[in-house]
């Protein structure tokens, strides 16, 4: 395998504590190395920024709902197609790009690992087929557990060992990475035309509350010692005044200590917090509660969050939160798709235009950034847009620009049609904090890698780690215009993925050696769960258990993380 | 105003995609430079000069540029796509997507146009002397933003799905339209001077549709609100006003619920009804059936092929079921 040495770049790496010092980075046999031989290819990074490949902890990039979005939004692809290139296949789409565009665009921005945020177990095969078709980036997928009948029944009967055995079985069967919880109980209640908007609303028939579901899955996660914590999208997303529900959900994890061998310190990851930090009791007095939520996170060190920044684009919302999507279509009257996934979850899709001329959209935009600026620990706060819900992932460079430049934020705030109302309902105008390059690296590399239990593999430049390295044509000390930040982060000068150069001069030159991450948790044999699974498949599922498992050929290049939970 | 004259010298084997034929692209260019612009043909790319002779030159800006297109342009698509200013005159027929996403200026087609013309139009004027096919001034597939502004005038007939998802602007059709007129409309004004075949204004929440001939069958979700004197073409006329679509949500403005409205001239119904009825019952003569037998000898044509053939050759619009029976009859 080839050797490279990236010389004289300004290196940022929280893992080894380098904060913008000029240093060389060596790559050998797909790993970061101390030194390389004289045969190594030299890359001159003088005056440029060097950092590890970024890790996206939460994006909807593969699976049936993404594909349904592509299917029913042909207009999203209009005039976006890029023909086949020398090393790339035809790609297109904006908010729901084709698998190829997903891979290429992530790689060009310097992202090398992406976590698909909601995998319905029943459609896990589809998720893995799309992951397999997405070039370059390493991907994993989080199966959804928060509305699962098995989980409800075991938790109701307080059978924690069975919950653990079921989780381990499902992760193995669907080649999943961790425990995702979407609107706990609410998506199941949607089957009865209801919803759970607080943590104490019982789920019809099962008579279990969201709080019990979250508490139970959190306990199981730590009992199993999985690399990632529970990954939660709490109840009452997107409604004015929902920050109280958010804080009530977070309280469940207060004081619980993480138990695992992967260096993960948090026990709960709350995703797209922007959608969960709303005050007011209607859209008229809708306001930001980002400060309250961020301060809670600052105090509680066993929790992490990602932002879910609104980027003010026309996009496609898609979530396993079925009732929310129905609520959304009745607000914007655009087309709506809804799916019930048997015993496991549900989902919905609605296009959405975040219009800067609409007050609520502009406030949402401000809340996402406020969270990033109020958060004191960038290692526990990650940049996302909940792609494609608050905006497409291709807008990450723009979000980084806003976080790094007060000037660009103030310009936006002044430009809104309802500028005064937006400023009154938020705190962004008074926040002049500008994140440093090092903090951005913590939020996009070291932080998410650590939260996923991958701190020794991804997101850093310590010898022995995977050689995911990015060189951006940007010098933190010489930024004159905030636009330079967006331009530089939009396409890297060069990107290495596991030691292979995949992007050179801002263009994709190789399809890399993409891997699928999944977690194999070993638990004691559990006859009860085996029998329950058999019974449920005979009784309720529309397919046989033999057609359910994601067999190995769906995952041709796996990266298996083994956990001994015996 | 400078004039560029394009004359089609070679009829393409496939359909020619000529999205570069707009005043915006031609402005400031010489005949030579215009000839170098690309056209697509299937998966091949060619130059405008491979298919057209180019005379004259573009004006300084798009607004100073007029394009005159001559020759058998029946298989040329996308003429005037996204144009913002200037003028295009087509002496013959054009294919699909003529004037698509047009934002300004004027396009005048002296012959017929195919489907999807003027879709997503936001401004300007589009005039067709002949007929237009389906999806005239509709939205792109999947999109909820159809025609938003400007004016479309078709002197002949228009096909089905005209003005789907219309939001604004005006459409004026001299002849008849096929089914699904103004589906999902949320604004704009449509005038049909002939008859409308049915399913008019389905799921419409706002907007005005005038049918000066007759609506073959009014949707059951429309309610006859009464008679009203409305000014059209500068003179006042009495119209029956139908409001709907009652199956849809409707916004309120100043305490009043806004509905989509269909205007039909008072008393027009009785006179127009039998005309459509006889047209529907059209049959082929024995001579025409003999002709058909000859045309499809030793072939297994599909219903659609035969139906299209009948439509093009005898100008008879038969239902698929009728055509299917006809084919069975011929086989026997």
mmCIF file of N, CA, C and O in Angstrom, chain B residues 204-279:
data_model
loop_
_atom_site.group_PDB
_atom_site.id
_atom_site.type_symbol
_atom_site.label_atom_id
_atom_site.label_comp_id
_atom_site.label_asym_id
_atom_site.label_seq_id
_atom_site.Cartn_x
_atom_site.Cartn_y
_atom_site.Cartn_z
ATOM 1 N N UNK B 204 -59.178 21.854 -6.971
ATOM 2 C CA UNK B 204 -58.829 23.277 -7.049
ATOM 3 C C UNK B 204 -59.250 23.970 -5.751
ATOM 4 O O UNK B 204 -60.341 23.741 -5.253
ATOM 5 N N UNK B 205 -58.374 24.812 -5.181
ATOM 6 C CA UNK B 205 -58.747 25.525 -3.959
ATOM 7 C C UNK B 205 -58.964 27.009 -4.217
ATOM 8 O O UNK B 205 -59.573 27.704 -3.413
ATOM 9 N N UNK B 206 -58.442 27.516 -5.334
ATOM 10 C CA UNK B 206 -58.574 28.940 -5.626
ATOM 11 C C UNK B 206 -58.334 29.126 -7.125
ATOM 12 O O UNK B 206 -57.649 28.312 -7.733
ATOM 13 N N UNK B 207 -58.871 30.191 -7.702
ATOM 14 C CA UNK B 207 -58.657 30.459 -9.125
ATOM 15 C C UNK B 207 -59.969 30.502 -9.889
ATOM 16 O O UNK B 207 -61.024 30.119 -9.366
ATOM 17 N N UNK B 208 -59.908 31.020 -11.120
ATOM 18 C CA UNK B 208 -61.115 31.178 -11.937
ATOM 19 C C UNK B 208 -60.971 30.399 -13.232
ATOM 20 O O UNK B 208 -59.948 30.506 -13.907
ATOM 21 N N UNK B 209 -61.989 29.623 -13.571
ATOM 22 C CA UNK B 209 -62.007 28.937 -14.857
ATOM 23 C C UNK B 209 -63.274 29.361 -15.599
ATOM 24 O O UNK B 209 -64.386 29.207 -15.086
ATOM 25 N N UNK B 210 -63.110 29.918 -16.787
ATOM 26 C CA UNK B 210 -64.263 30.260 -17.636
ATOM 27 C C UNK B 210 -64.346 29.233 -18.736
ATOM 28 O O UNK B 210 -63.376 29.008 -19.446
ATOM 29 N N UNK B 211 -65.488 28.601 -18.888
ATOM 30 C CA UNK B 211 -65.683 27.705 -20.017
ATOM 31 C C UNK B 211 -66.840 28.285 -20.830
ATOM 32 O O UNK B 211 -67.995 28.239 -20.403
ATOM 33 N N UNK B 212 -66.527 28.857 -21.987
ATOM 34 C CA UNK B 212 -67.569 29.560 -22.743
ATOM 35 C C UNK B 212 -68.436 28.597 -23.550
ATOM 36 O O UNK B 212 -69.539 28.936 -23.967
ATOM 37 N N UNK B 213 -67.909 27.398 -23.803
ATOM 38 C CA UNK B 213 -68.747 26.375 -24.427
ATOM 39 C C UNK B 213 -69.490 25.650 -23.319
ATOM 40 O O UNK B 213 -70.262 26.248 -22.576
ATOM 41 N N UNK B 214 -69.177 24.363 -23.168
ATOM 42 C CA UNK B 214 -69.875 23.617 -22.127
ATOM 43 C C UNK B 214 -68.928 22.714 -21.370
ATOM 44 O O UNK B 214 -67.931 22.229 -21.929
ATOM 45 N N UNK B 215 -69.207 22.518 -20.099
ATOM 46 C CA UNK B 215 -68.460 21.522 -19.328
ATOM 47 C C UNK B 215 -69.238 20.219 -19.465
ATOM 48 O O UNK B 215 -70.405 20.154 -19.078
ATOM 49 N N UNK B 216 -68.601 19.227 -20.051
ATOM 50 C CA UNK B 216 -69.339 18.003 -20.372
ATOM 51 C C UNK B 216 -70.012 17.403 -19.141
ATOM 52 O O UNK B 216 -71.176 17.045 -19.158
ATOM 53 N N UNK B 217 -69.231 17.299 -18.058
ATOM 54 C CA UNK B 217 -69.834 16.783 -16.827
ATOM 55 C C UNK B 217 -69.186 17.497 -15.664
ATOM 56 O O UNK B 217 -67.979 17.363 -15.455
ATOM 57 N N UNK B 218 -69.960 18.267 -14.924
ATOM 58 C CA UNK B 218 -69.395 19.014 -13.796
ATOM 59 C C UNK B 218 -69.055 18.036 -12.682
ATOM 60 O O UNK B 218 -69.795 17.080 -12.433
ATOM 61 N N UNK B 219 -67.939 18.276 -12.002
ATOM 62 C CA UNK B 219 -67.546 17.400 -10.889
ATOM 63 C C UNK B 219 -68.623 17.451 -9.797
ATOM 64 O O UNK B 219 -69.166 18.523 -9.513
ATOM 65 N N UNK B 220 -68.895 16.320 -9.157
ATOM 66 C CA UNK B 220 -69.906 16.331 -8.096
ATOM 67 C C UNK B 220 -69.490 17.171 -6.896
ATOM 68 O O UNK B 220 -70.323 17.510 -6.065
ATOM 69 N N UNK B 221 -68.219 17.508 -6.812
ATOM 70 C CA UNK B 221 -67.750 18.294 -5.668
ATOM 71 C C UNK B 221 -67.867 19.794 -5.921
ATOM 72 O O UNK B 221 -67.305 20.582 -5.181
ATOM 73 N N UNK B 222 -68.565 20.179 -6.975
ATOM 74 C CA UNK B 222 -68.823 21.610 -7.215
ATOM 75 C C UNK B 222 -70.291 21.930 -6.961
ATOM 76 O O UNK B 222 -71.175 21.120 -7.258
ATOM 77 N N UNK B 223 -70.519 23.102 -6.421
ATOM 78 C CA UNK B 223 -71.876 23.513 -6.071
ATOM 79 C C UNK B 223 -72.249 24.728 -6.918
ATOM 80 O O UNK B 223 -71.442 25.657 -7.059
ATOM 81 N N UNK B 224 -73.442 24.720 -7.471
ATOM 82 C CA UNK B 224 -73.915 25.871 -8.243
ATOM 83 C C UNK B 224 -74.312 26.965 -7.256
ATOM 84 O O UNK B 224 -75.225 26.808 -6.463
ATOM 85 N N UNK B 225 -73.557 28.071 -7.309
ATOM 86 C CA UNK B 225 -73.774 29.122 -6.319
ATOM 87 C C UNK B 225 -74.839 30.109 -6.794
ATOM 88 O O UNK B 225 -75.482 30.770 -5.987
ATOM 89 N N UNK B 226 -75.018 30.225 -8.099
ATOM 90 C CA UNK B 226 -76.016 31.153 -8.622
ATOM 91 C C UNK B 226 -75.522 31.798 -9.893
ATOM 92 O O UNK B 226 -74.579 31.313 -10.517
ATOM 93 N N UNK B 227 -76.164 32.880 -10.263
ATOM 94 C CA UNK B 227 -75.770 33.576 -11.483
ATOM 95 C C UNK B 227 -75.137 34.911 -11.137
ATOM 96 O O UNK B 227 -75.475 35.525 -10.129
ATOM 97 N N UNK B 228 -74.222 35.327 -11.966
ATOM 98 C CA UNK B 228 -73.469 36.548 -11.673
ATOM 99 C C UNK B 228 -73.091 37.192 -12.989
ATOM 100 O O UNK B 228 -72.803 36.504 -13.969
ATOM 101 N N UNK B 229 -73.078 38.524 -12.992
ATOM 102 C CA UNK B 229 -72.648 39.225 -14.195
ATOM 103 C C UNK B 229 -71.155 39.510 -14.052
ATOM 104 O O UNK B 229 -70.715 40.139 -13.093
ATOM 105 N N UNK B 230 -70.376 39.006 -14.995
ATOM 106 C CA UNK B 230 -68.929 39.132 -14.910
ATOM 107 C C UNK B 230 -68.426 39.729 -16.213
ATOM 108 O O UNK B 230 -68.930 39.422 -17.287
ATOM 109 N N UNK B 231 -67.394 40.562 -16.086
ATOM 110 C CA UNK B 231 -66.837 41.170 -17.288
ATOM 111 C C UNK B 231 -65.751 40.273 -17.857
ATOM 112 O O UNK B 231 -64.841 39.832 -17.159
ATOM 113 N N UNK B 232 -65.874 39.970 -19.147
ATOM 114 C CA UNK B 232 -64.867 39.160 -19.821
ATOM 115 C C UNK B 232 -64.673 39.740 -21.210
ATOM 116 O O UNK B 232 -65.647 40.042 -21.898
ATOM 117 N N UNK B 233 -63.418 39.866 -21.634
ATOM 118 C CA UNK B 233 -63.082 40.474 -22.929
ATOM 119 C C UNK B 233 -63.749 41.838 -23.077
ATOM 120 O O UNK B 233 -64.228 42.195 -24.151
ATOM 121 N N UNK B 234 -63.854 42.577 -22.028
ATOM 122 C CA UNK B 234 -64.366 43.927 -22.097
ATOM 123 C C UNK B 234 -65.881 44.043 -22.155
ATOM 124 O O UNK B 234 -66.419 45.132 -22.212
ATOM 125 N N UNK B 235 -66.610 42.914 -22.167
ATOM 126 C CA UNK B 235 -68.061 43.065 -22.101
ATOM 127 C C UNK B 235 -68.663 42.228 -20.986
ATOM 128 O O UNK B 235 -68.115 41.185 -20.621
ATOM 129 N N UNK B 236 -69.769 42.726 -20.446
ATOM 130 C CA UNK B 236 -70.378 42.035 -19.319
ATOM 131 C C UNK B 236 -71.278 40.908 -19.805
ATOM 132 O O UNK B 236 -72.013 41.065 -20.776
ATOM 133 N N UNK B 237 -71.160 39.766 -19.136
ATOM 134 C CA UNK B 237 -71.964 38.621 -19.534
ATOM 135 C C UNK B 237 -72.528 37.948 -18.288
ATOM 136 O O UNK B 237 -71.929 38.032 -17.221
ATOM 137 N N UNK B 238 -73.622 37.233 -18.459
ATOM 138 C CA UNK B 238 -74.168 36.470 -17.333
ATOM 139 C C UNK B 238 -73.544 35.082 -17.309
ATOM 140 O O UNK B 238 -73.455 34.414 -18.335
ATOM 141 N N UNK B 239 -73.114 34.685 -16.147
ATOM 142 C CA UNK B 239 -72.520 33.352 -15.994
ATOM 143 C C UNK B 239 -73.176 32.605 -14.840
ATOM 144 O O UNK B 239 -73.556 33.227 -13.835
ATOM 145 N N UNK B 240 -73.243 31.288 -14.997
ATOM 146 C CA UNK B 240 -73.537 30.429 -13.844
ATOM 147 C C UNK B 240 -72.223 30.280 -13.100
ATOM 148 O O UNK B 240 -71.196 29.991 -13.720
ATOM 149 N N UNK B 241 -72.227 30.464 -11.777
ATOM 150 C CA UNK B 241 -70.982 30.337 -11.017
ATOM 151 C C UNK B 241 -71.030 29.071 -10.170
ATOM 152 O O UNK B 241 -71.937 28.887 -9.366
ATOM 153 N N UNK B 242 -70.065 28.194 -10.371
ATOM 154 C CA UNK B 242 -69.930 26.969 -9.577
ATOM 155 C C UNK B 242 -68.744 27.142 -8.645
ATOM 156 O O UNK B 242 -67.697 27.632 -9.065
ATOM 157 N N UNK B 243 -68.864 26.735 -7.375
ATOM 158 C CA UNK B 243 -67.737 26.855 -6.451
ATOM 159 C C UNK B 243 -67.311 25.478 -5.935
ATOM 160 O O UNK B 243 -68.113 24.561 -5.818
ATOM 161 N N UNK B 244 -66.029 25.351 -5.674
ATOM 162 C CA UNK B 244 -65.484 24.068 -5.202
ATOM 163 C C UNK B 244 -63.983 24.174 -5.072
ATOM 164 O O UNK B 244 -63.480 25.273 -4.981
ATOM 165 N N UNK B 245 -63.222 23.145 -5.079
ATOM 166 C CA UNK B 245 -63.644 21.764 -4.947
ATOM 167 C C UNK B 245 -63.977 21.515 -3.491
ATOM 168 O O UNK B 245 -63.116 21.704 -2.628
ATOM 169 N N UNK B 246 -65.195 21.113 -3.214
ATOM 170 C CA UNK B 246 -65.656 21.019 -1.827
ATOM 171 C C UNK B 246 -64.914 19.964 -1.023
ATOM 172 O O UNK B 246 -64.975 19.933 0.199
ATOM 173 N N UNK B 247 -64.237 19.052 -1.711
ATOM 174 C CA UNK B 247 -63.480 18.012 -0.991
ATOM 175 C C UNK B 247 -62.150 18.504 -0.449
ATOM 176 O O UNK B 247 -61.427 17.763 0.194
ATOM 177 N N UNK B 248 -61.804 19.739 -0.715
ATOM 178 C CA UNK B 248 -60.483 20.256 -0.340
ATOM 179 C C UNK B 248 -60.568 21.259 0.799
ATOM 180 O O UNK B 248 -61.624 21.816 1.079
ATOM 181 N N UNK B 249 -59.415 21.560 1.396
ATOM 182 C CA UNK B 249 -59.320 22.644 2.378
ATOM 183 C C UNK B 249 -59.525 23.974 1.636
ATOM 184 O O UNK B 249 -59.217 24.083 0.450
ATOM 185 N N UNK B 250 -60.042 24.982 2.319
ATOM 186 C CA UNK B 250 -60.167 26.298 1.702
ATOM 187 C C UNK B 250 -59.782 27.377 2.697
ATOM 188 O O UNK B 250 -60.238 27.363 3.829
ATOM 189 N N UNK B 251 -58.938 28.298 2.235
ATOM 190 C CA UNK B 251 -58.486 29.368 3.125
ATOM 191 C C UNK B 251 -59.605 30.387 3.314
ATOM 192 O O UNK B 251 -60.547 30.432 2.539
ATOM 193 N N UNK B 252 -59.456 31.184 4.365
ATOM 194 C CA UNK B 252 -60.418 32.259 4.625
ATOM 195 C C UNK B 252 -59.719 33.583 4.437
ATOM 196 O O UNK B 252 -58.563 33.727 4.797
ATOM 197 N N UNK B 253 -60.390 34.532 3.817
ATOM 198 C CA UNK B 253 -59.840 35.875 3.775
ATOM 199 C C UNK B 253 -60.921 36.855 4.199
ATOM 200 O O UNK B 253 -62.011 36.836 3.652
ATOM 201 N N UNK B 254 -60.615 37.676 5.177
ATOM 202 C CA UNK B 254 -61.565 38.637 5.740
ATOM 203 C C UNK B 254 -62.890 37.942 6.088
ATOM 204 O O UNK B 254 -63.972 38.409 5.732
ATOM 205 N N UNK B 255 -62.783 36.817 6.725
ATOM 206 C CA UNK B 255 -63.967 36.106 7.183
ATOM 207 C C UNK B 255 -64.708 35.351 6.101
ATOM 208 O O UNK B 255 -65.676 34.637 6.362
ATOM 209 N N UNK B 256 -64.220 35.469 4.859
ATOM 210 C CA UNK B 256 -64.928 34.797 3.765
ATOM 211 C C UNK B 256 -64.107 33.627 3.256
ATOM 212 O O UNK B 256 -62.889 33.745 3.079
ATOM 213 N N UNK B 257 -64.753 32.502 3.034
ATOM 214 C CA UNK B 257 -64.035 31.325 2.547
ATOM 215 C C UNK B 257 -63.756 31.492 1.043
ATOM 216 O O UNK B 257 -64.648 31.895 0.289
ATOM 217 N N UNK B 258 -62.520 31.216 0.643
ATOM 218 C CA UNK B 258 -62.143 31.347 -0.763
ATOM 219 C C UNK B 258 -62.324 29.996 -1.458
ATOM 220 O O UNK B 258 -61.831 28.981 -0.973
ATOM 221 N N UNK B 259 -63.038 30.002 -2.573
ATOM 222 C CA UNK B 259 -63.226 28.777 -3.345
ATOM 223 C C UNK B 259 -62.659 28.932 -4.747
ATOM 224 O O UNK B 259 -62.488 30.050 -5.231
ATOM 225 N N UNK B 260 -62.410 27.818 -5.414
ATOM 226 C CA UNK B 260 -62.158 27.842 -6.840
ATOM 227 C C UNK B 260 -63.496 28.090 -7.528
ATOM 228 O O UNK B 260 -64.543 27.649 -7.042
ATOM 229 N N UNK B 261 -63.477 28.819 -8.653
ATOM 230 C CA UNK B 261 -64.753 29.135 -9.301
ATOM 231 C C UNK B 261 -64.739 28.716 -10.757
ATOM 232 O O UNK B 261 -63.749 28.934 -11.458
ATOM 233 N N UNK B 262 -65.831 28.114 -11.197
ATOM 234 C CA UNK B 262 -65.984 27.775 -12.606
ATOM 235 C C UNK B 262 -67.166 28.579 -13.148
ATOM 236 O O UNK B 262 -68.264 28.533 -12.579
ATOM 237 N N UNK B 263 -66.922 29.326 -14.205
ATOM 238 C CA UNK B 263 -67.964 30.170 -14.796
ATOM 239 C C UNK B 263 -68.420 29.548 -16.115
ATOM 240 O O UNK B 263 -67.600 29.283 -16.997
ATOM 241 N N UNK B 264 -69.715 29.325 -16.252
ATOM 242 C CA UNK B 264 -70.269 28.794 -17.498
ATOM 243 C C UNK B 264 -71.367 29.769 -17.945
ATOM 244 O O UNK B 264 -72.210 30.143 -17.121
ATOM 245 N N UNK B 265 -71.358 30.223 -19.219
ATOM 246 C CA UNK B 265 -72.376 31.192 -19.643
ATOM 247 C C UNK B 265 -73.791 30.641 -19.433
ATOM 248 O O UNK B 265 -74.042 29.466 -19.704
ATOM 249 N N UNK B 266 -74.672 31.467 -18.967
ATOM 250 C CA UNK B 266 -76.048 31.040 -18.735
ATOM 251 C C UNK B 266 -76.681 30.598 -20.053
ATOM 252 O O UNK B 266 -76.579 31.292 -21.051
ATOM 253 N N UNK B 267 -77.240 29.405 -20.048
ATOM 254 C CA UNK B 267 -77.943 28.924 -21.242
ATOM 255 C C UNK B 267 -77.046 28.219 -22.229
ATOM 256 O O UNK B 267 -77.508 27.693 -23.226
ATOM 257 N N UNK B 268 -75.746 28.188 -21.964
ATOM 258 C CA UNK B 268 -74.836 27.564 -22.934
ATOM 259 C C UNK B 268 -74.965 26.056 -22.920
ATOM 260 O O UNK B 268 -74.803 25.396 -23.942
ATOM 261 N N UNK B 269 -75.293 25.517 -21.778
ATOM 262 C CA UNK B 269 -75.305 24.069 -21.599
ATOM 263 C C UNK B 269 -76.174 23.338 -22.594
ATOM 264 O O UNK B 269 -75.748 22.382 -23.221
ATOM 265 N N UNK B 270 -77.379 23.846 -22.781
ATOM 266 C CA UNK B 270 -78.352 23.144 -23.614
ATOM 267 C C UNK B 270 -77.887 23.031 -25.061
ATOM 268 O O UNK B 270 -78.105 22.021 -25.712
ATOM 269 N N UNK B 271 -77.213 24.102 -25.541
ATOM 270 C CA UNK B 271 -76.839 24.076 -26.951
ATOM 271 C C UNK B 271 -75.611 23.215 -27.206
ATOM 272 O O UNK B 271 -75.504 22.568 -28.230
ATOM 273 N N UNK B 272 -74.692 23.207 -26.258
ATOM 274 C CA UNK B 272 -73.435 22.515 -26.531
ATOM 275 C C UNK B 272 -73.510 21.018 -26.275
ATOM 276 O O UNK B 272 -72.765 20.258 -26.872
ATOM 277 N N UNK B 273 -74.436 20.617 -25.426
ATOM 278 C CA UNK B 273 -74.447 19.216 -25.000
ATOM 279 C C UNK B 273 -74.545 18.201 -26.146
ATOM 280 O O UNK B 273 -73.726 17.305 -26.218
ATOM 281 N N UNK B 274 -75.506 18.341 -27.078
ATOM 282 C CA UNK B 274 -75.626 17.304 -28.107
ATOM 283 C C UNK B 274 -74.380 17.209 -28.991
ATOM 284 O O UNK B 274 -74.031 16.126 -29.418
ATOM 285 N N UNK B 275 -73.725 18.323 -29.225
ATOM 286 C CA UNK B 275 -72.559 18.316 -30.100
ATOM 287 C C UNK B 275 -71.514 17.329 -29.608
ATOM 288 O O UNK B 275 -71.002 16.510 -30.353
ATOM 289 N N UNK B 276 -71.206 17.402 -28.317
ATOM 290 C CA UNK B 276 -70.201 16.511 -27.749
ATOM 291 C C UNK B 276 -70.671 15.071 -27.828
ATOM 292 O O UNK B 276 -69.931 14.157 -28.151
ATOM 293 N N UNK B 277 -71.981 14.910 -27.587
ATOM 294 C CA UNK B 277 -72.541 13.576 -27.579
ATOM 295 C C UNK B 277 -72.321 12.861 -28.909
ATOM 296 O O UNK B 277 -71.880 11.728 -28.943
ATOM 297 N N UNK B 278 -72.592 13.554 -30.013
ATOM 298 C CA UNK B 278 -72.440 12.906 -31.322
ATOM 299 C C UNK B 278 -70.962 12.630 -31.607
ATOM 300 O O UNK B 278 -70.632 11.601 -32.161
ATOM 301 N N UNK B 279 -70.110 13.548 -31.159
ATOM 302 C CA UNK B 279 -68.676 13.361 -31.410
ATOM 303 C C UNK B 279 -68.185 12.072 -30.769
ATOM 304 O O UNK B 279 -67.408 11.329 -31.338
#
